[in-house]
XYZ file of C-alpha atoms in Angstrom:
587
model
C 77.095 90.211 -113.704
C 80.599 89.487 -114.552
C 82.690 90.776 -117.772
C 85.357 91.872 -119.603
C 87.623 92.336 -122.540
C 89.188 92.279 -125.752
C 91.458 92.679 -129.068
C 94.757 93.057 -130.819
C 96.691 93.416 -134.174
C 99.305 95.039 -134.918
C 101.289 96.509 -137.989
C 104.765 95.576 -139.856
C 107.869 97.757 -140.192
C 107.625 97.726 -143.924
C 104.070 96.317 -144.325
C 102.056 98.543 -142.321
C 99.070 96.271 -141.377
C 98.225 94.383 -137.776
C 99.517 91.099 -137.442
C 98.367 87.250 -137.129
C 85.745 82.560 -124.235
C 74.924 85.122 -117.488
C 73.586 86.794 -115.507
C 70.944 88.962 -116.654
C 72.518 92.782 -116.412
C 71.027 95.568 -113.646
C 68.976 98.380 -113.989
C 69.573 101.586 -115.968
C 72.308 103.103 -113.860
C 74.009 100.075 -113.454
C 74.977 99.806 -117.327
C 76.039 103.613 -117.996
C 79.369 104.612 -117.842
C 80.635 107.552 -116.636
C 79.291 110.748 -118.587
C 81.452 112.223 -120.931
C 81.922 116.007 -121.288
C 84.248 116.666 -123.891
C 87.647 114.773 -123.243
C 86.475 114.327 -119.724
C 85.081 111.708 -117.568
C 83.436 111.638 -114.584
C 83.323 108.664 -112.071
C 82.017 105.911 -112.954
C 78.293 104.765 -111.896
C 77.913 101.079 -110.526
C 76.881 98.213 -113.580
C 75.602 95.751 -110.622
C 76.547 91.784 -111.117
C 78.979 91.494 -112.651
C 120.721 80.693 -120.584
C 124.010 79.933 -120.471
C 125.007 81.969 -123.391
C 127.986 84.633 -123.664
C 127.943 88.001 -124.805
C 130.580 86.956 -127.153
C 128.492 84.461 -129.323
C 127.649 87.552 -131.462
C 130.504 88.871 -133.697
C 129.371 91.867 -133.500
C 130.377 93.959 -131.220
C 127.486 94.522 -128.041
C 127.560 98.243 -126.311
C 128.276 97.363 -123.016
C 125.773 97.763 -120.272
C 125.397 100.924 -118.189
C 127.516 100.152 -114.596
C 124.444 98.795 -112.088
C 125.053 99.067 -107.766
C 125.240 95.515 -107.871
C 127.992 95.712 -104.995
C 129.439 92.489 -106.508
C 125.823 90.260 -105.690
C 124.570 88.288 -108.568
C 121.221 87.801 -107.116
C 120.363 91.519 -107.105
C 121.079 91.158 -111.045
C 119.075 88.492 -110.934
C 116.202 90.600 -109.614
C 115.813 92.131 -113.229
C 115.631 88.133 -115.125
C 112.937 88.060 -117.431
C 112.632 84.959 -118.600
C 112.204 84.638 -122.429
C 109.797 81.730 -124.079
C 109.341 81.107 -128.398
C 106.247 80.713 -129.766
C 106.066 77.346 -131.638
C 104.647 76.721 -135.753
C 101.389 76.854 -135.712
C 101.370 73.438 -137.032
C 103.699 71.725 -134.640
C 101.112 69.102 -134.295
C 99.591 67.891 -137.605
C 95.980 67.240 -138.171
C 96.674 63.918 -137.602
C 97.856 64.846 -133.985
C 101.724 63.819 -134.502
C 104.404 65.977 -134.100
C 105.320 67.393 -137.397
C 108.620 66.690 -138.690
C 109.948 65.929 -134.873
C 113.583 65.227 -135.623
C 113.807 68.438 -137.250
C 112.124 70.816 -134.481
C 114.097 68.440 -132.235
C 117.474 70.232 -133.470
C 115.078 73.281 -133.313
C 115.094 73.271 -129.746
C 118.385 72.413 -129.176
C 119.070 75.869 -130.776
C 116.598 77.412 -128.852
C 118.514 76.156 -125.673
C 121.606 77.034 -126.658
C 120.620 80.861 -127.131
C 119.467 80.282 -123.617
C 116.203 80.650 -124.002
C 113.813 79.583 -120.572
C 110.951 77.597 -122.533
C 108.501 77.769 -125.853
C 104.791 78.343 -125.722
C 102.582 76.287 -128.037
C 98.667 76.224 -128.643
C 96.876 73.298 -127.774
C 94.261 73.198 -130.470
C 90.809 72.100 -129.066
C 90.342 71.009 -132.816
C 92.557 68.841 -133.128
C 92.205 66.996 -129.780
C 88.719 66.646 -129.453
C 88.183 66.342 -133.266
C 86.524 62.827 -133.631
C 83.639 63.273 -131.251
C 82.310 64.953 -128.117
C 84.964 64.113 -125.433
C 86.795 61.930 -127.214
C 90.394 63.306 -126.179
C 93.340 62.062 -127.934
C 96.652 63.504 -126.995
C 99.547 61.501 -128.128
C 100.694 64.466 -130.393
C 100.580 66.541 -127.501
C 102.399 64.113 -125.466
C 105.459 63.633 -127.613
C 105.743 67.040 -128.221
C 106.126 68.165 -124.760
C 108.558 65.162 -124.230
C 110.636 66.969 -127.036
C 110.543 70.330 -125.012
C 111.717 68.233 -122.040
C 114.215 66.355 -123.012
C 116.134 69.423 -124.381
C 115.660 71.444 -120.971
C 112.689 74.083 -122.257
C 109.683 75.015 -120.160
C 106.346 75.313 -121.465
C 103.978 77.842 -121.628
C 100.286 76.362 -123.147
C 97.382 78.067 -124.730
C 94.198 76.229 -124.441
C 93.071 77.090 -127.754
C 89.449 76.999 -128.080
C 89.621 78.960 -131.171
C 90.062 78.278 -135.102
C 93.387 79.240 -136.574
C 92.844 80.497 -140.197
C 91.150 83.682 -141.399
C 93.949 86.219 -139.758
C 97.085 87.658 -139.913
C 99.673 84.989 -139.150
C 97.528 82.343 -139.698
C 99.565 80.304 -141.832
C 97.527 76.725 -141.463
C 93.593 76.232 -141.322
C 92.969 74.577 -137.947
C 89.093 74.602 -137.373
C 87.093 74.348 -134.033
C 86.034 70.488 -133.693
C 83.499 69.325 -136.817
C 80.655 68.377 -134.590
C 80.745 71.367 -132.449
C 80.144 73.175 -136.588
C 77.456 70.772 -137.302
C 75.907 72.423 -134.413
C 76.148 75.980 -135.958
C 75.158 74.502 -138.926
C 71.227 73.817 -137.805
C 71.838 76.776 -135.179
C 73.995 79.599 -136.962
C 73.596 82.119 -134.498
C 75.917 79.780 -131.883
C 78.691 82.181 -134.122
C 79.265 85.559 -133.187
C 77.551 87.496 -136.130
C 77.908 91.043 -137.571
C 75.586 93.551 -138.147
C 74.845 92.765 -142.041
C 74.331 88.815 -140.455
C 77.682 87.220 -141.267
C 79.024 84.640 -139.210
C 82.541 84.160 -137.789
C 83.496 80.009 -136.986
C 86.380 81.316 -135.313
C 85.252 81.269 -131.634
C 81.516 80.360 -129.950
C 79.507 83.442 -129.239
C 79.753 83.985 -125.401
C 75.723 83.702 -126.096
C 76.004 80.183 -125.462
C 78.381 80.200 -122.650
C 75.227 78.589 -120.800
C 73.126 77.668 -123.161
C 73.203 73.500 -123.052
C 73.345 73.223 -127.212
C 76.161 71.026 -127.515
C 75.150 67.589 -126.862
C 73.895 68.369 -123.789
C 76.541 70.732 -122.394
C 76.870 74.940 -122.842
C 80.177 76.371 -123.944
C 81.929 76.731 -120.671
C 81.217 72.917 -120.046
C 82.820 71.856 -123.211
C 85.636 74.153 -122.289
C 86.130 73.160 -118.413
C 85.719 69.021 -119.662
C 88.627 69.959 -121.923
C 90.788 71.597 -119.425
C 89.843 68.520 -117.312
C 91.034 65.530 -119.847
C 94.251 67.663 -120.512
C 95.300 68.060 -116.537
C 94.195 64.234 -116.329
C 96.334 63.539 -119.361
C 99.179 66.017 -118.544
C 99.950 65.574 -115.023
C 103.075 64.129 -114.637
C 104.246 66.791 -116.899
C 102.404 69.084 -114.545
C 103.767 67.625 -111.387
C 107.631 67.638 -113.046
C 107.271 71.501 -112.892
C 107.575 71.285 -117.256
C 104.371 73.624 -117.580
C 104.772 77.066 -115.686
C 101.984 78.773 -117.075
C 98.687 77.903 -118.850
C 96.746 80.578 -121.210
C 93.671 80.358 -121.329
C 91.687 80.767 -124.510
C 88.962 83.494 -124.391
C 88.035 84.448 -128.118
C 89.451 84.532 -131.487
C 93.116 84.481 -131.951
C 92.992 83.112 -128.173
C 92.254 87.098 -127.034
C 89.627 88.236 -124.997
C 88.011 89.992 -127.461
C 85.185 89.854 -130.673
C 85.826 89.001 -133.480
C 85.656 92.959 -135.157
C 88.475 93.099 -137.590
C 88.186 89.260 -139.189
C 90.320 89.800 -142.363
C 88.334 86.707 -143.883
C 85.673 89.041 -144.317
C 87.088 91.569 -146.330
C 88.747 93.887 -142.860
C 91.954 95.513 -143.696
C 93.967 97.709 -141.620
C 93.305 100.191 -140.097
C 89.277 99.914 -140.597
C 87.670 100.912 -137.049
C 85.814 97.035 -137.492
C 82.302 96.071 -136.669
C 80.146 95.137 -133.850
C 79.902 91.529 -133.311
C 76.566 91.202 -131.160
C 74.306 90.194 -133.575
C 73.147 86.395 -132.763
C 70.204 85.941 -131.377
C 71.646 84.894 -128.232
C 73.180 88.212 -127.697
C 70.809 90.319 -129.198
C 68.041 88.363 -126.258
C 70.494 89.563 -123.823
C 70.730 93.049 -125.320
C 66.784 93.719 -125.162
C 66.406 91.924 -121.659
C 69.166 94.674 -120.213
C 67.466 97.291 -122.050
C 63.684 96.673 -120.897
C 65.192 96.296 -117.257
C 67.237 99.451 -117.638
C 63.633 101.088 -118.589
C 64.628 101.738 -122.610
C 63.334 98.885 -124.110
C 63.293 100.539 -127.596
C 66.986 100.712 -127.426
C 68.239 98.431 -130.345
C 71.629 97.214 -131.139
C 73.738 100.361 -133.095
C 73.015 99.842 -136.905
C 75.793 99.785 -140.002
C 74.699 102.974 -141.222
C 75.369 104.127 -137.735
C 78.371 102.395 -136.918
C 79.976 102.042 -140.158
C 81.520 99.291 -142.130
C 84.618 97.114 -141.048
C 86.783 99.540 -143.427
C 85.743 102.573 -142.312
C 87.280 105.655 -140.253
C 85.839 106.397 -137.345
C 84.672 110.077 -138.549
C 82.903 108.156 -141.676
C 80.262 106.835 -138.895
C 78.154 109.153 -136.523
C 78.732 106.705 -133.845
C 82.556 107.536 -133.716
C 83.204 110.760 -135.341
C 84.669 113.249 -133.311
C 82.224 116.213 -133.822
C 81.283 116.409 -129.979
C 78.639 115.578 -128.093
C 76.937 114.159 -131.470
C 78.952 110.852 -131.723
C 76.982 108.241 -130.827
C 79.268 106.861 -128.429
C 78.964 109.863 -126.175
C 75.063 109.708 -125.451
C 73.303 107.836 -122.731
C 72.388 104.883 -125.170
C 75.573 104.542 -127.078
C 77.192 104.502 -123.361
C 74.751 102.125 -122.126
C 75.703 99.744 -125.313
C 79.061 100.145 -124.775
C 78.801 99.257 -121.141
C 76.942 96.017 -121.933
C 79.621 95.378 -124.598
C 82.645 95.307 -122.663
C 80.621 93.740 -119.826
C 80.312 90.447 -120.883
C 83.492 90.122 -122.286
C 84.497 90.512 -118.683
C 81.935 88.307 -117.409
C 83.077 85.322 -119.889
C 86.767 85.730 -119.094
C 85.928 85.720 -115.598
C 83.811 82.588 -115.698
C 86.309 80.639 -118.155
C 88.565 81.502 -115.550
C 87.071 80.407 -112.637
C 86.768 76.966 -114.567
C 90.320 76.945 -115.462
C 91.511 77.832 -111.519
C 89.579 75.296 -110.358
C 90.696 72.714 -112.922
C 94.242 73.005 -111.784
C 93.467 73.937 -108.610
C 97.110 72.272 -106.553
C 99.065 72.640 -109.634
C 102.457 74.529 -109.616
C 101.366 76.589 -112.020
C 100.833 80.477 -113.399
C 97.392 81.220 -115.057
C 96.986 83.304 -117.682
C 95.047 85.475 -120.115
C 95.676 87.500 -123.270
C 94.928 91.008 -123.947
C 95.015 92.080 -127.896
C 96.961 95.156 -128.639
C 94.765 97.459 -130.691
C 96.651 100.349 -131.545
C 95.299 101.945 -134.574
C 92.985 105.032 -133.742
C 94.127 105.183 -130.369
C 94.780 108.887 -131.040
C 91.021 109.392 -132.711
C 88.797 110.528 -129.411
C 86.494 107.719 -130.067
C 89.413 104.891 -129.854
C 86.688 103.547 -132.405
C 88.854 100.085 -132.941
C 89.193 99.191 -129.382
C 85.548 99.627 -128.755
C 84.418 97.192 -131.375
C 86.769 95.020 -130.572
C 84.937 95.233 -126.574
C 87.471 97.400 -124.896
C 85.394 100.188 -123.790
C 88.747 102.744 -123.818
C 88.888 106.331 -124.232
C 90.912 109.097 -123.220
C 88.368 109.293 -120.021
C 87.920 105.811 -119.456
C 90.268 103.054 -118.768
C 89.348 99.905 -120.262
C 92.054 97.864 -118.850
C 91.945 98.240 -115.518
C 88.655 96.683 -115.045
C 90.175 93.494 -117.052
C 92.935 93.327 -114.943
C 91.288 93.677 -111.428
C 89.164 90.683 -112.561
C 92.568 88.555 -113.709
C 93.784 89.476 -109.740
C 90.740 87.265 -108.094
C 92.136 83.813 -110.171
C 95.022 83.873 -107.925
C 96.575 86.875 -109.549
C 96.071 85.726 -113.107
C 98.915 87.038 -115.804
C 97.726 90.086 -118.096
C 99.716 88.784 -121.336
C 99.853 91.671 -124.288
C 100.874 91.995 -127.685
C 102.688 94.643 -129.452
C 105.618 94.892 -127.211
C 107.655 95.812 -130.199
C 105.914 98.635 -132.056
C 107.026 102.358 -132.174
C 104.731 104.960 -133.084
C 107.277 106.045 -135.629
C 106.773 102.596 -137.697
C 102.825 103.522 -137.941
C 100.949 105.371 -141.151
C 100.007 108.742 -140.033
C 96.366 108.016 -141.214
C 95.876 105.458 -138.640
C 96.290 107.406 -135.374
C 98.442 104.771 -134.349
C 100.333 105.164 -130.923
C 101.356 101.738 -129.627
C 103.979 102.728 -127.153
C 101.294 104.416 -125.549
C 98.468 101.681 -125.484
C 101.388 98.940 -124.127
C 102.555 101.708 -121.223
C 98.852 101.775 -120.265
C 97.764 98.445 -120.063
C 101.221 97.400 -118.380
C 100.340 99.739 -115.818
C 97.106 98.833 -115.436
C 97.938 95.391 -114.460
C 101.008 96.672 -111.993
C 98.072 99.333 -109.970
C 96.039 96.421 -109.517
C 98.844 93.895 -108.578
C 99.164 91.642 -111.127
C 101.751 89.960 -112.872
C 102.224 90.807 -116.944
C 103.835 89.893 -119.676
C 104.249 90.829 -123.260
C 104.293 89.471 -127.024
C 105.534 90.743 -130.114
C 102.427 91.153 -132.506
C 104.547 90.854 -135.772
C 107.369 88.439 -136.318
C 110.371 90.896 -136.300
C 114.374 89.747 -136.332
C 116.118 93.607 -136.347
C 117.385 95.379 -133.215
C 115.165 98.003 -133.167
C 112.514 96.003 -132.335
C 114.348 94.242 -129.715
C 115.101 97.466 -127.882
C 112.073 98.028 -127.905
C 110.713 95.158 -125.847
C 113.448 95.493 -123.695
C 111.992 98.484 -122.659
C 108.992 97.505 -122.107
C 109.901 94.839 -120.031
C 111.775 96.824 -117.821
C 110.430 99.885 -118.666
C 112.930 102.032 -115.481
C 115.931 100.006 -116.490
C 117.902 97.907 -114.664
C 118.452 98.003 -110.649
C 119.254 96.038 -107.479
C 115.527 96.216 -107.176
C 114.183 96.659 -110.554
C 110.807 99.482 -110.220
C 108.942 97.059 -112.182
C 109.669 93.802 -114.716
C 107.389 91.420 -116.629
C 107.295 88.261 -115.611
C 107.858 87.012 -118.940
C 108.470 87.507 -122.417
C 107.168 85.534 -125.370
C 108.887 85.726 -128.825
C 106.735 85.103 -132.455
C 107.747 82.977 -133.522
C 109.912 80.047 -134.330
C 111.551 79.810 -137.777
C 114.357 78.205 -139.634
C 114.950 81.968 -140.718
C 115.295 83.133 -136.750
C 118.035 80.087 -136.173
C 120.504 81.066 -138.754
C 123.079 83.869 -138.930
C 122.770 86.932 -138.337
C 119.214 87.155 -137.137
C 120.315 83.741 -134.996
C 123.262 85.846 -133.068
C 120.904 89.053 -132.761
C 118.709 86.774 -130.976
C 121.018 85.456 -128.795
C 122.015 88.758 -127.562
C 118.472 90.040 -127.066
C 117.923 86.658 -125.043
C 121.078 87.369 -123.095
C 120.016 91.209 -122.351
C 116.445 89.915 -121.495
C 118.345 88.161 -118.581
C 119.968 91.016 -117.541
C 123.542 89.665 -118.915
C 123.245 86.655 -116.559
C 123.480 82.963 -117.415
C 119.949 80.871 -117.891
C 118.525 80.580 -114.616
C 116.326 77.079 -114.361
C 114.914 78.410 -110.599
C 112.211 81.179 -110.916
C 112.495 81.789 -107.455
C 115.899 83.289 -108.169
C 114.339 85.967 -110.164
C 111.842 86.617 -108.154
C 109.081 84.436 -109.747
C 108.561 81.156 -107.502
C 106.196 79.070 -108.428
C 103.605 77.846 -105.577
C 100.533 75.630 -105.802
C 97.629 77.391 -107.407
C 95.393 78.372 -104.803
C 91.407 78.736 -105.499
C 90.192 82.096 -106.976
C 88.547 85.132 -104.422
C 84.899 85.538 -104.645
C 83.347 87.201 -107.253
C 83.982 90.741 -107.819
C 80.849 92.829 -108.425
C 80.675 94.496 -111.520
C 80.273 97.680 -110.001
C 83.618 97.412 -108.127
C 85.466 96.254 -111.115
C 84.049 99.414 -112.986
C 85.537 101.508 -110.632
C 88.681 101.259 -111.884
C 87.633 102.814 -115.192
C 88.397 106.128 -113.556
C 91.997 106.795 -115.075
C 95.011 107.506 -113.403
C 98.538 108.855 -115.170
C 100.559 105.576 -116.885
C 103.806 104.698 -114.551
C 106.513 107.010 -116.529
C 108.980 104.642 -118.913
C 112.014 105.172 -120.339
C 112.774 106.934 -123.557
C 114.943 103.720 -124.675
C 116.166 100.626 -122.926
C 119.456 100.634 -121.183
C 120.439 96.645 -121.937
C 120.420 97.467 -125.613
C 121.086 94.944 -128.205
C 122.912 97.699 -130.452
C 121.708 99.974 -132.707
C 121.755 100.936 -136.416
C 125.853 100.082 -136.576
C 125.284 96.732 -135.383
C 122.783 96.432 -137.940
C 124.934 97.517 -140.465
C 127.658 95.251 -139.248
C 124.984 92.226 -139.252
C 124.931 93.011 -143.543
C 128.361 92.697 -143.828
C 127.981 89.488 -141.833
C 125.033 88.706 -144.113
C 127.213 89.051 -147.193
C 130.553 87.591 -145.770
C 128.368 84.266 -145.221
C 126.505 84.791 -148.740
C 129.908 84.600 -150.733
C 131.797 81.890 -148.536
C 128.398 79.816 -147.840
């Protein structure tokens, strides 16, 4: 069987809260994890199947970079370019598929170029697209849109967005799934993921149905891959003008591989540890047939009282608290759960993914896949937020690796995470929150298995500090002639009139600029190391035993304390207020 996994919020400087797709499973061995003595883990058992801008647009003053062996050659500067891309409104295309208000994002853009940035990401919402009927594809928003982006000189990243946008943090605009694929869940309910107490969340498909024909005749990954198809039909000679680099993939609520655990629509609120979102009948029929086969077929799904309540800490529960050996989590069924759990999250990414390679299969393009940042109990042993969520992470146990040795098969597939710009020091106490740690890990989990990643802020943020810190993270051993290791890109949430004006507008400019490694806007990735070739068909299928292998953990690649291209610090944020009120008076 194939699988993998999920999540991500985040939480706000001054608010502290997070921010805003089978094959029956082996026998008992196959879906344990590695036992768990204490802190410890031991190795793990096989689960079979499966821009041209100067330093001197800011008036305040920059602290100038440390000296670099360049020996005079701007290409070895060049070596340490990470491009930088701006996530678009969520309603840049209306539900009337136009381009909202396109004069005015127009002379959006044109901002956006001048600051130098490489290129904006936007979601393509399945919703709107495919809205009046099954495959009936209308694109014209779509199409003027990405006109827009190329006419002023941006590349485009694009999320196939299979999911509903409304219910989260973020969401500022209710974009549902298509009506007719609801009608569906209306006669058949349990096509939703569902939680214990039997709520459904429209946000995403259960991956119950990713093969179950329900849908006018076709399962879930069909109505995904036929989607994927119109668009690169639709799309290509954007696609063959080399206007798309990279194309994210979808894979569950909020576009994350991940359940739907912490859906604030239903009354979560951070930092509750979340529920359990197995509990259609689809899944709950693959739950009992893995069971029986594994020889417990009185194992059941875990129960509320068991696993708690969306709002609960994880030492409210027996199935998280950390009392020992007693937590549920840490006994042969609660590790055989958890197993399944995580495992077909990594199955469905894998599949959607193989649909997506071979959709674009020729195409000059990067694939990708997003990877939530769940942060909060990350200190508790239990990591009782991740593993609801369907990253099956503890101190023992990575939970990322396994995702990102799948991603490497699809042509080495981007690992794209969230909270690049989160210090532990902005977290409440009471949520065990350490997100510098959870980014260091999963970054490094994708480098070990030799993939390319990138990172997101989770919260919109316009102050230095948080700017430093995804400068850090994106080249977490500073700058070099040959930089340790990079991302390969950088996305920024999100674009606002508020980001474009000025003193947030000319902090931006200068983290864009220091992003590029104080060079000018480079238009070649090859330059920086990131050529684009024609997307070549993915490996075969990695057994699920192999991929479950590299849950044995290994020690994070060490990062630096702080970044050394740094956009200032708390004087240039001071000096940005007197800016601020300078403007205010003579405005």
């Amino acid at each position: 069987m194939q699988t993998m996994l999920a999540t991500s919020p985040p939480s706000q400087v001054v608010r502290l809260e997070p921010w805003g797709s089978y094959r029956r499973m082996a026998a008992a061995p196959s879906l344990l994890p590695p036992a768990v003595t204490g802190r410890t883990v031991a190795s793990a058992p096989p689960l079979r199947a499966v821009a041209a801008e100067n330093a001197q647009t800011s008036h305040v003053p920059q602290p100038q970079p440390p000296p670099v062996d360049t020996d005079g050659d701007e290409e070895k500067m060049l070596a340490n370019y990470v491009p930088v891309f701006v996530m678009l409104p969520l309603e840049v295309i209306t539900a009337e598929n136009e381009v909202k208000d396109a004069e005015g994002l127009r002379a959006q853009l044109r901002r956006l170029r001048e600051a130098g940035v490489d290129g904006v990401m936007t979601d393509v919402w399945w919703g709107i697209v495919e809205g009046a009927g099954p495959e009936r594809y209308e694109w014209r928003g779509y199409r003027e849109l990405f006109r827009l982006a190329q006419e002023e000189g941006l590349k485009l990243q694009v999320i196939m967005s299979f999911h509903a946008c409304g219910g989260n943090i973020g969401d500022a605009v209710n974009i549902p799934i298509p009506a007719w694929v609801r009608d569906v869940g209306e006669a058949d309910p349990d096509v939703f993921y569902t939680s214990p107490g039997g709520a459904r969340n429209q946000e995403y498909l259960t991956i119950g149905v990713d093969d179950r024909p329900l849908f006018h005749g076709r399962t879930a990954i069909q109505l995904y891959a036929d989607f994927m198809e119109s668009f690169r039909e639709n799309m290509a000679d954007f696609l063959d003008s080399g206007l798309i680099v990279d194309i994210e993939v979808g894979l569950g609520p909020a576009g994350e591989l991940r359940y739907p655990s912490y859906p604030e629509s239903q009354g979560w609120a951070f930092p509750g540890i979340g529920q359990f979102q197995c509990y259609d009948k689809y899944l709950e029929e693959d739950f009992r047939a893995a069971a029986t086969e594994a020889g417990r077929p009185e194992w059941e799904l875990p129960e509320p009282d068991d696993a708690g309540e969306y709002n609960d800490a994880p030492d409210n529960t027996r199935f998280f608290a950390a009392d020992g050996a007693g937590a549920t989590y840490l006994t042969e069924k609660g590790r055989f759960f958890l197993t399944w759990y995580s495992s077909k999250l990594i199955e469905h990414g894998d599949r959607i993914l193989d649909e997506v390679n071979r959709v674009f299969l020729g195409c000059k393009v990067k694939l990708a896949a997003k990877v939530s940042g769940i942060h909060w109990w990350y200190r508790h042993p239990s990591h009782a937020a991740e593993l609801t969520a369907g990253y099956y992470n503890l101190e023992g146990r990575d939970g990322y690796a396994p995702i990102a040795r799948m991603l490497a098969r699809h042509d080495g597939a981007v690992l794209n995470f969230t909270c690049a710009e989160m210090r532990n020091s902005e977290q409440p106490e009471e949520a065990m929150s350490v997100p510098e740690e959870l980014v260091q890990q999963v970054l490094s989990a994708g480098w070990r298995e030799g993939i390319e990643v990138a990172c997101e802020n989770a919260l919109p943020r316009y102050d230095r500090r948080a700017y430093n810190q995804m400068l850090k993270n994106a080249r977490p051993n500073g700058v070099g002639s040959v930089p340790a290791r990079r991302v390969a890109a950088v996305t920024y949430l999100r674009l606002t009139d508020q980001l474009l004006t000025g003193n947030k507008y000319r902090a931006f400019k200068t983290f864009v600029r220091k992003m590029h490694a104080d060079q000018d806007y480079c238009p070649d990735p090859a330059q920086y190391l990131r050529p684009l070739k024609p997307l070549e068909r993915s490996r075969p299928a990695i057994p699920m035993d192999r991929l479950l292998e590299a849950t044995s953990p290994e020690a994070p690649y060490p990062f630096e304390d702080e970044t050394d291209m740094s956009v200032g610090g708390d004087l240039a944020e001071l000096v940005d207020g007197v800016f601020d009120k300078i403007e205010w008076i003579f405005g």
